[in-house]
Coordinates of N, CA and C in Angstrom, one line a residue:
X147 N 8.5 -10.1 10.9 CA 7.4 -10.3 11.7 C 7.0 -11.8 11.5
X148 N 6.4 -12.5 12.8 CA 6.3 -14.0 12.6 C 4.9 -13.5 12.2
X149 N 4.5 -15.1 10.9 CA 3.8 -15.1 10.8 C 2.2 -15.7 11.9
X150 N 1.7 -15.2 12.7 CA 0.8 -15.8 13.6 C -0.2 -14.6 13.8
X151 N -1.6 -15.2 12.8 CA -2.6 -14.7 12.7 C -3.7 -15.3 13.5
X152 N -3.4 -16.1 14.2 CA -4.6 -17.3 14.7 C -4.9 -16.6 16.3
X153 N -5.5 -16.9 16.7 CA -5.7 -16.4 18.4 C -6.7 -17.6 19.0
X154 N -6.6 -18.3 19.8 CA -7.5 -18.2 20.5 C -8.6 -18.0 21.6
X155 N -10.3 -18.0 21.7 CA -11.0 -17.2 22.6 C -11.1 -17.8 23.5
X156 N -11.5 -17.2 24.4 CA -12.2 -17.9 25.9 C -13.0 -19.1 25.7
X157 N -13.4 -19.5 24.8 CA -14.0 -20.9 24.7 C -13.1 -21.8 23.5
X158 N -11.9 -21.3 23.3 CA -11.3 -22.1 23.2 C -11.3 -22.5 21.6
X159 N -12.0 -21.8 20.3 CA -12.2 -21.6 19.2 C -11.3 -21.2 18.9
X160 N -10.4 -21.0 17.6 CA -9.6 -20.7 16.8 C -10.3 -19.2 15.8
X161 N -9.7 -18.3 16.1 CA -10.7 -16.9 15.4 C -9.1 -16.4 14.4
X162 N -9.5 -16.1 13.1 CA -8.3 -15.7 12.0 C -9.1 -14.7 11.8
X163 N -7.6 -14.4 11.8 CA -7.7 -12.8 11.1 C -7.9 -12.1 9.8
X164 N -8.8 -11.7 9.3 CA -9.0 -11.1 7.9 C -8.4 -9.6 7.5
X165 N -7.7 -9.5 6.7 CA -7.6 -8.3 5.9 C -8.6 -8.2 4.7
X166 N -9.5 -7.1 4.9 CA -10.5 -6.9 4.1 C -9.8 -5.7 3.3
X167 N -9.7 -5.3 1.8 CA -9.4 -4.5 0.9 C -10.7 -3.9 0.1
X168 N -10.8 -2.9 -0.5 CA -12.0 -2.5 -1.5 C -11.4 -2.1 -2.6
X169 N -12.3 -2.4 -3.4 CA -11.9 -1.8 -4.8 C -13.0 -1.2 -5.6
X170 N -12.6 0.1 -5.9 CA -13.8 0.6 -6.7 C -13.9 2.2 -7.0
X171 N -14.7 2.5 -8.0 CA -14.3 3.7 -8.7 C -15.0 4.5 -7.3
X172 N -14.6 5.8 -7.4 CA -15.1 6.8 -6.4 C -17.1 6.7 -6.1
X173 N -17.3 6.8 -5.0 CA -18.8 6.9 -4.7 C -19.1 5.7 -5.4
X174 N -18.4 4.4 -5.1 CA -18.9 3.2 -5.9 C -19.7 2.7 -4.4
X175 N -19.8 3.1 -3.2 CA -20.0 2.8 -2.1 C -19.0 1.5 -1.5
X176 N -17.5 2.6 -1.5 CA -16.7 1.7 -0.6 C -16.5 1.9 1.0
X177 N -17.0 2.8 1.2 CA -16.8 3.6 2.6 C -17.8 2.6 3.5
X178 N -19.5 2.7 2.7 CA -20.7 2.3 3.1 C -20.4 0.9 3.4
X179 N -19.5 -0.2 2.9 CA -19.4 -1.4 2.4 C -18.5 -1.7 3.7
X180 N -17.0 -0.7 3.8 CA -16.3 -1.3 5.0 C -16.9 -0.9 6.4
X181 N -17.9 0.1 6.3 CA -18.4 0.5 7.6 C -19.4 -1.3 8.5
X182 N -19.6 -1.5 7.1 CA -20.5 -2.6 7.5 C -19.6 -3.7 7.9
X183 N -18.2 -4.2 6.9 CA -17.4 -5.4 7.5 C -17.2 -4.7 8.8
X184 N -16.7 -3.6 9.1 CA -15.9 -3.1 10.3 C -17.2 -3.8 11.8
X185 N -18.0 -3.7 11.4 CA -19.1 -4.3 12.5 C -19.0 -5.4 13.0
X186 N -18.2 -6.7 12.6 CA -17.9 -7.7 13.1 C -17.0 -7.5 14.1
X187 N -17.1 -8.6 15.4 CA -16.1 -8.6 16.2 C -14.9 -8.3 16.0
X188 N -14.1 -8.4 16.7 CA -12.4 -8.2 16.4 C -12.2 -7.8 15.5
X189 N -12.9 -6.6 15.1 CA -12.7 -5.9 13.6 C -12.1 -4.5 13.9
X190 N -11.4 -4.0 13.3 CA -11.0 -2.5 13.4 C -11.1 -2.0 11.5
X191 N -11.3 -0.4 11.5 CA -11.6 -0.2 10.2 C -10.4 1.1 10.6
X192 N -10.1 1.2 9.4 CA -8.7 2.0 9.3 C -9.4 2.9 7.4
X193 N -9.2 4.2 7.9 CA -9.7 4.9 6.5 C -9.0 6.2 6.0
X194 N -8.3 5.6 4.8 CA -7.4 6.5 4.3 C -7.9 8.0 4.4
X195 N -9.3 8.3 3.8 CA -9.6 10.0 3.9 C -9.4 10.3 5.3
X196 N -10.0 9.2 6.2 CA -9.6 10.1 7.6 C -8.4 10.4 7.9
X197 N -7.7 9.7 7.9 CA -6.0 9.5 8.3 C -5.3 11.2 7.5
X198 N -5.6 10.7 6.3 CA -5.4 12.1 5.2 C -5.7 13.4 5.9
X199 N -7.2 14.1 6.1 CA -7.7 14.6 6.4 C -7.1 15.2 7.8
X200 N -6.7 14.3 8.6 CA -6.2 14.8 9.8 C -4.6 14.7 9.6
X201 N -3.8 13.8 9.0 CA -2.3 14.4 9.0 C -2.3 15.4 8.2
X202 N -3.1 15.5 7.0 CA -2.5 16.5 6.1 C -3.4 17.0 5.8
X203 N -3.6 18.5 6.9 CA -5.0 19.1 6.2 C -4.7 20.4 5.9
X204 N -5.7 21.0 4.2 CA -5.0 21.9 3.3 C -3.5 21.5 2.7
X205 N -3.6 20.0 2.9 CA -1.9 19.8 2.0 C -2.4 19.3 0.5
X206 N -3.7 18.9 0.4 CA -4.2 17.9 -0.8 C -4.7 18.8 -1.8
X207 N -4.4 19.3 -2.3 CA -5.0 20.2 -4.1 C -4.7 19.6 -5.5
X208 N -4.4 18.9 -5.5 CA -3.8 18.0 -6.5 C -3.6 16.9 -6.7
X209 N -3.9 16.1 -7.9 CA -3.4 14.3 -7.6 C -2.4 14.0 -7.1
X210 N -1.2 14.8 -7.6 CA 0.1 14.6 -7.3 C 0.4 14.6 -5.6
X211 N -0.4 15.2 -5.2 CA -0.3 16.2 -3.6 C -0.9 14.5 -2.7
X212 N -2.2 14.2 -3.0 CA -3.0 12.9 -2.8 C -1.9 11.3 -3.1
X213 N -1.5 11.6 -4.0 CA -0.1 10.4 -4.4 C 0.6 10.5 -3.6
X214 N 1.7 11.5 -2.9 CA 2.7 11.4 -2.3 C 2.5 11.3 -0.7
X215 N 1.2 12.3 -0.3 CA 0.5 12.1 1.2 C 0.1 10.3 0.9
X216 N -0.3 9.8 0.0 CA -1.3 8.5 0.7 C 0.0 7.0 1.1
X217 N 1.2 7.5 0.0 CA 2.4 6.8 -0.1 C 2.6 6.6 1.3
X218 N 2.7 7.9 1.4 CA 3.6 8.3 2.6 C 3.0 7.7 4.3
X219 N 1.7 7.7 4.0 CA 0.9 7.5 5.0 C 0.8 5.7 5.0
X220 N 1.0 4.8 3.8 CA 0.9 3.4 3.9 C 2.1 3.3 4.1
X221 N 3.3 3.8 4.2 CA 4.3 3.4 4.6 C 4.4 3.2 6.6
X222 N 3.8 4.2 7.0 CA 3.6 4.4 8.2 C 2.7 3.6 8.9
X223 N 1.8 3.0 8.1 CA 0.5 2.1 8.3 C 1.5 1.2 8.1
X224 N 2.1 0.3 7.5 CA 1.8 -1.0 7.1 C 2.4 -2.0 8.5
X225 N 3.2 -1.5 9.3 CA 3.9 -2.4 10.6 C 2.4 -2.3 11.7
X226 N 2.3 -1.0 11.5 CA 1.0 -1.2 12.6 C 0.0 -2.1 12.0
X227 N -0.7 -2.3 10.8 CA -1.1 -3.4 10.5 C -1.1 -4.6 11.0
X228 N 0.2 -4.6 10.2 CA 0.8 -6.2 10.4 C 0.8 -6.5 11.8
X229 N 0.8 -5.7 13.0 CA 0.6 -6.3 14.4 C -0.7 -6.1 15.0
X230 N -1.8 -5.6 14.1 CA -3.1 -6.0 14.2 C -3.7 -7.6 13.8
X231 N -3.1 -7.7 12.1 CA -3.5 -8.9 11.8 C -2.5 -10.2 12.7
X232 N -1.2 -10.0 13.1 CA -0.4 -10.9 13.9 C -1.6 -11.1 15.4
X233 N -2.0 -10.2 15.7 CA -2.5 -9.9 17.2 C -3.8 -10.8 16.6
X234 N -4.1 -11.3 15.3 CA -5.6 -11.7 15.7 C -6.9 -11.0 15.6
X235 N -6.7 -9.7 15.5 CA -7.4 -8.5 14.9 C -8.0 -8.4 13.6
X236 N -9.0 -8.5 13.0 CA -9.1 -8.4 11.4 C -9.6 -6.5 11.0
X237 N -8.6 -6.5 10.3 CA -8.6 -5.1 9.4 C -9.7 -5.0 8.4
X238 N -10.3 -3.8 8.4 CA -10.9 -3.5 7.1 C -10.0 -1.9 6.9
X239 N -9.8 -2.3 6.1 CA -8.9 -1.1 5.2 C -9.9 0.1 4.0
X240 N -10.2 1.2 4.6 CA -11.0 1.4 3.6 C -10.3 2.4 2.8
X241 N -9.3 2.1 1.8 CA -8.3 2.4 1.1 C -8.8 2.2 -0.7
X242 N -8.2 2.9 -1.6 CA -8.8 2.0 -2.9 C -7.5 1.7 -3.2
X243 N -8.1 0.1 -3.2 CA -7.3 -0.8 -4.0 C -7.2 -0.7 -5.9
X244 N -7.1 0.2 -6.1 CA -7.7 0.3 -7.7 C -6.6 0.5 -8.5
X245 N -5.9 -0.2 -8.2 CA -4.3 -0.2 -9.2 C -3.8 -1.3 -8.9
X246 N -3.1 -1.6 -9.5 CA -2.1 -3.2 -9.2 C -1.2 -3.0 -8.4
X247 N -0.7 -1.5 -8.7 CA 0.6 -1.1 -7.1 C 0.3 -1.1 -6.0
X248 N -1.3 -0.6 -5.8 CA -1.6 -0.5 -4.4 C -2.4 -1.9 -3.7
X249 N -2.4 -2.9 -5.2 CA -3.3 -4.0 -4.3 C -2.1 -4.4 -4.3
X250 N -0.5 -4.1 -4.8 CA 0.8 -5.3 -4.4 C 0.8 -4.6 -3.2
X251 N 0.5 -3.5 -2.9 CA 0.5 -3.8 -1.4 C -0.4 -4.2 -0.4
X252 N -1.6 -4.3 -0.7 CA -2.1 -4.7 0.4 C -2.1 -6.3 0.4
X253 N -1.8 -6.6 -0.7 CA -0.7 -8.0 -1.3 C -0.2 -8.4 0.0
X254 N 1.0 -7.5 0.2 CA 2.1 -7.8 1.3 C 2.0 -7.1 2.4
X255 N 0.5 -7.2 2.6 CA 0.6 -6.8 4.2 C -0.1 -8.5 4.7
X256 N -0.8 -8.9 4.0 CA -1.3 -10.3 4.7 C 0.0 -11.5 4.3
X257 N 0.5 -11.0 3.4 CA 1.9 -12.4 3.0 C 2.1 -12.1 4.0
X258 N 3.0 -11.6 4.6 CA 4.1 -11.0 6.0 C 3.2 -11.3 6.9
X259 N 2.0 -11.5 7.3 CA 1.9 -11.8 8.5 C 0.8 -13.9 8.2
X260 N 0.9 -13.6 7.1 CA 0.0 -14.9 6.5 C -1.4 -15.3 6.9
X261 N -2.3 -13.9 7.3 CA -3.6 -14.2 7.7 C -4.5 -14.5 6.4
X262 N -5.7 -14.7 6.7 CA -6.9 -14.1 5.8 C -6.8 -13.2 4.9
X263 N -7.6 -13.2 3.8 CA -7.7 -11.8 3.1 C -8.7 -12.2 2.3
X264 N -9.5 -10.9 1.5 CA -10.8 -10.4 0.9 C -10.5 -9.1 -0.1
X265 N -10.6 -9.0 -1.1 CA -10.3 -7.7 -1.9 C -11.9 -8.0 -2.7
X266 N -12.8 -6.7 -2.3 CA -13.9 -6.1 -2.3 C -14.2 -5.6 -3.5
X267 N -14.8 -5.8 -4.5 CA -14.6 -5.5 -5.6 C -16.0 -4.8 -6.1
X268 N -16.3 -3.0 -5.5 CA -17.7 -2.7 -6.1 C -17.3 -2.4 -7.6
X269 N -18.6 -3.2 -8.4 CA -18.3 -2.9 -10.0 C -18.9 -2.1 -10.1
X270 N -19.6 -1.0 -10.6 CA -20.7 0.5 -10.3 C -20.1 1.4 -11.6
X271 N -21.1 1.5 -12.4 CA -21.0 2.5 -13.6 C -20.3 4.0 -13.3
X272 N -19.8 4.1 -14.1 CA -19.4 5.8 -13.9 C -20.8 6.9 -14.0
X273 N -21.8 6.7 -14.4 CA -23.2 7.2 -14.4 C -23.7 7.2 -12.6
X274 N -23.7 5.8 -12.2 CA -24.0 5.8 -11.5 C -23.1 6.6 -10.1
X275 N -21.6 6.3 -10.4 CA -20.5 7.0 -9.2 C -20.9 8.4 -9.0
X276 N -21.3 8.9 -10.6 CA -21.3 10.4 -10.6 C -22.6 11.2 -9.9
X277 N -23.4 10.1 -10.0 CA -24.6 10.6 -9.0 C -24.3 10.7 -7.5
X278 N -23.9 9.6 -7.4 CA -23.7 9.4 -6.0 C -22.7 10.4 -5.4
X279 N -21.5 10.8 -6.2 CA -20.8 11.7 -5.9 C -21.2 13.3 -5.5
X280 N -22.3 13.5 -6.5 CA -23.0 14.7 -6.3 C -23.8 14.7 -5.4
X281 N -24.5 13.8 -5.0 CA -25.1 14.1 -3.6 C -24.3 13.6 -2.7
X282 N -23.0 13.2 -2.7 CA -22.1 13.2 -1.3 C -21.5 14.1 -1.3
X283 N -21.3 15.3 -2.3 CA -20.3 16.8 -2.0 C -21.7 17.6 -1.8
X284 N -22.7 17.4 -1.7 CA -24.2 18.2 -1.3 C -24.3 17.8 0.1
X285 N -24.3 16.6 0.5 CA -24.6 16.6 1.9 C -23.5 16.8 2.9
X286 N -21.7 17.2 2.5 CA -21.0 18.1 3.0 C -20.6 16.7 4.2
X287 N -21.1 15.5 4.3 CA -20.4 14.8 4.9 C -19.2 13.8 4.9
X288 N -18.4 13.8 3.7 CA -17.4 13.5 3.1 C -16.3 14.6 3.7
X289 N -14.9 14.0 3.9 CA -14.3 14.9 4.2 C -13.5 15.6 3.4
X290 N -13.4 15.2 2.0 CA -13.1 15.4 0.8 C -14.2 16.0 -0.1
X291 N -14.0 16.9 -1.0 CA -15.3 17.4 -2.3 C -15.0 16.9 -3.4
X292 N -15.1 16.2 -4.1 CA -14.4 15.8 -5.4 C -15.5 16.3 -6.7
X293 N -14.9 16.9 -7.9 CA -15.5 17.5 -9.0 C -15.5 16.4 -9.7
X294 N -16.0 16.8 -10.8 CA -16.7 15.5 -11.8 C -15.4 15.4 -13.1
X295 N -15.0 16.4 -13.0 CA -13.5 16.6 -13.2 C -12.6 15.8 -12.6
X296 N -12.1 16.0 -11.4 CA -11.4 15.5 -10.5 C -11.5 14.0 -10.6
X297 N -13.0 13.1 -10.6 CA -13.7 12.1 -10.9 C -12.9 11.4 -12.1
X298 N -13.2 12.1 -13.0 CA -12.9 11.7 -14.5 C -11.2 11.9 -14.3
X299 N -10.5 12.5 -13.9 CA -8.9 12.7 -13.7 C -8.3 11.7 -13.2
X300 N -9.5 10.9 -11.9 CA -8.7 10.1 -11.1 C -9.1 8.6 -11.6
X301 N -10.3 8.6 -12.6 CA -11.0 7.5 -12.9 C -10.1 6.7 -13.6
X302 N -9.2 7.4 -14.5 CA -7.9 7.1 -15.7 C -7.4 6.4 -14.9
X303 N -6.7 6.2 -13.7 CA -6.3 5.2 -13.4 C -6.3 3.8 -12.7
X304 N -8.1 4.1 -12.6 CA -8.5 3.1 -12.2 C -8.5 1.5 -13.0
X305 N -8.0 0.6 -12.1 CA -7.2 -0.9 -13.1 C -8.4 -1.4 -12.4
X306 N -9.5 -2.7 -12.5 CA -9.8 -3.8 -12.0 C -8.9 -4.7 -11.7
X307 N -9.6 -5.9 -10.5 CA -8.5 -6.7 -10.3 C -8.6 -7.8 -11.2
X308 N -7.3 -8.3 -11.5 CA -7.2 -9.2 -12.2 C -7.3 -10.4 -11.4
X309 N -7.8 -11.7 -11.7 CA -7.7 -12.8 -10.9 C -6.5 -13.8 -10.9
X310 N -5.8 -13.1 -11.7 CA -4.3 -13.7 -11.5 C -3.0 -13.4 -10.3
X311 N -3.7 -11.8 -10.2 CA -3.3 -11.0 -8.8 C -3.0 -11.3 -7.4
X312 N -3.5 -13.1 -7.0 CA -3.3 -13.4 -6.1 C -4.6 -13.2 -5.1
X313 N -5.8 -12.6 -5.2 CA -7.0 -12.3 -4.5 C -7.6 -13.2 -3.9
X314 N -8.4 -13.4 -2.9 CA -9.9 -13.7 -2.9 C -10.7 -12.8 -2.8
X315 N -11.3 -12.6 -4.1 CA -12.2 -11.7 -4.3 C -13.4 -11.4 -4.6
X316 N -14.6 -10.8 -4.2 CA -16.0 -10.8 -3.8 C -16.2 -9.6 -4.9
X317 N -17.0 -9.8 -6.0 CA -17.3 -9.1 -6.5 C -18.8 -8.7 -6.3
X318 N -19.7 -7.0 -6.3 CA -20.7 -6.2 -5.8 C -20.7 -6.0 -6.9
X319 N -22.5 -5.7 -7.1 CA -22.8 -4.5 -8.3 C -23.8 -3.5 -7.8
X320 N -24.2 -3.0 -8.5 CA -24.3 -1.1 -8.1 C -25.5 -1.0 -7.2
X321 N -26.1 -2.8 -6.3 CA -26.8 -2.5 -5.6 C -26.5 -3.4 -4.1
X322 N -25.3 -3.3 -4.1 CA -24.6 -3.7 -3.1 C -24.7 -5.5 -2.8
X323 N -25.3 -6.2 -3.7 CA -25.5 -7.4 -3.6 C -24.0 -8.1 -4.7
X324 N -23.5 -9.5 -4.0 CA -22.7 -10.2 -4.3 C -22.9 -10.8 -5.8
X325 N -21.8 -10.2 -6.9 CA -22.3 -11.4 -7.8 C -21.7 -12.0 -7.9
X326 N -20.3 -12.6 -7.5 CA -19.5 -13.8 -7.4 C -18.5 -13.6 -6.5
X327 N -17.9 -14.9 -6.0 CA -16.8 -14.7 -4.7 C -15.5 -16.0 -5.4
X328 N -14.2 -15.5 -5.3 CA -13.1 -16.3 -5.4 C -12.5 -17.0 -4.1
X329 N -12.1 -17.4 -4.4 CA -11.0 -18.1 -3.1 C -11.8 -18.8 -1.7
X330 N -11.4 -18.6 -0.6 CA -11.7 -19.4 0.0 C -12.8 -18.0 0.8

């Protein structure tokens, strides 16, 4: 894929393309966070539970089940991507970045096309996820239920990003305000 992220508009401005990432433990309010980037122009918002939810419904009972469907599904995603951010389009990915494997990928979705990038970083107590969690399987608008169990199961693998990782990275605390930003 050539790299060409740049487009320009009817007046003649130069508009780049951003890939936006999130990172953050469950009900850290990452959904809330890309709903909001996704609101800028030439923005598209792309969301793993949806995607999930409609390819594979009644396939997810398990971590293992959730591992191999979300694999499966960024493998299928990442060319359509790459000809969003090529096209000039900025992505919000509302995916968790919360491992070092999954940010080496979203790593190499903006290498390969060489746009912009942002990895979203809510920092949010496990006290606080757990609340939030419980009243988002109460209000039944989640497309997923996750147990406090399930929480704690999947929280074990939760890595922060490291700033050696290659990021520009915007770090949130548990009230949605910025407390520091890397890169450009």
């Amino acid at each position: 894929m050539t790299p060409v992220s740049r487009v320009v508009d009817a007046v003649g401005r130069r508009e780049t393309a951003v890939l936006h990432m999130v990172c953050g433990k469950i009900a850290s309010g990452k959904s809330t966070l890309t709903a909001r980037l996704a609101d800028a122009a030439r923005t598209v918002l792309v969301s793993e539970d949806k995607w999930i939810a409609c390819l594979y419904p009644d396939e997810i009972h398990t971590l293992t089940d959730y591992a191999s469907r979300a694999a499966r599904m960024r493998t299928l995603l990442t060319e359509h991507i790459q000809v969003l951010l090529a096209a000039g389009i900025s992505v919000v990915l509302d995916f968790p970045f919360n491992t070092a494997s999954t940010r080496a990928w979203g790593h190499s979705l903006f290498q390969a096309v060489g746009c912009e990038h942002r990895l979203h970083y809510l920092d949010v107590n496990d006290e606080i996820c757990k609340a939030r969690l419980m009243a988002r399987n109460v209000s039944g608008e989640h497309p997923f239920q996750t147990s406090e169990e399930q929480y704690d199961q999947i929280t074990r693998y939760f890595v922060p990003p490291a700033f050696g990782e290659g990021f520009n990275i915007t770090v949130y605390d548990e009230t949605g305000k910025v407390r520091f930003r890397t890169g450009s």
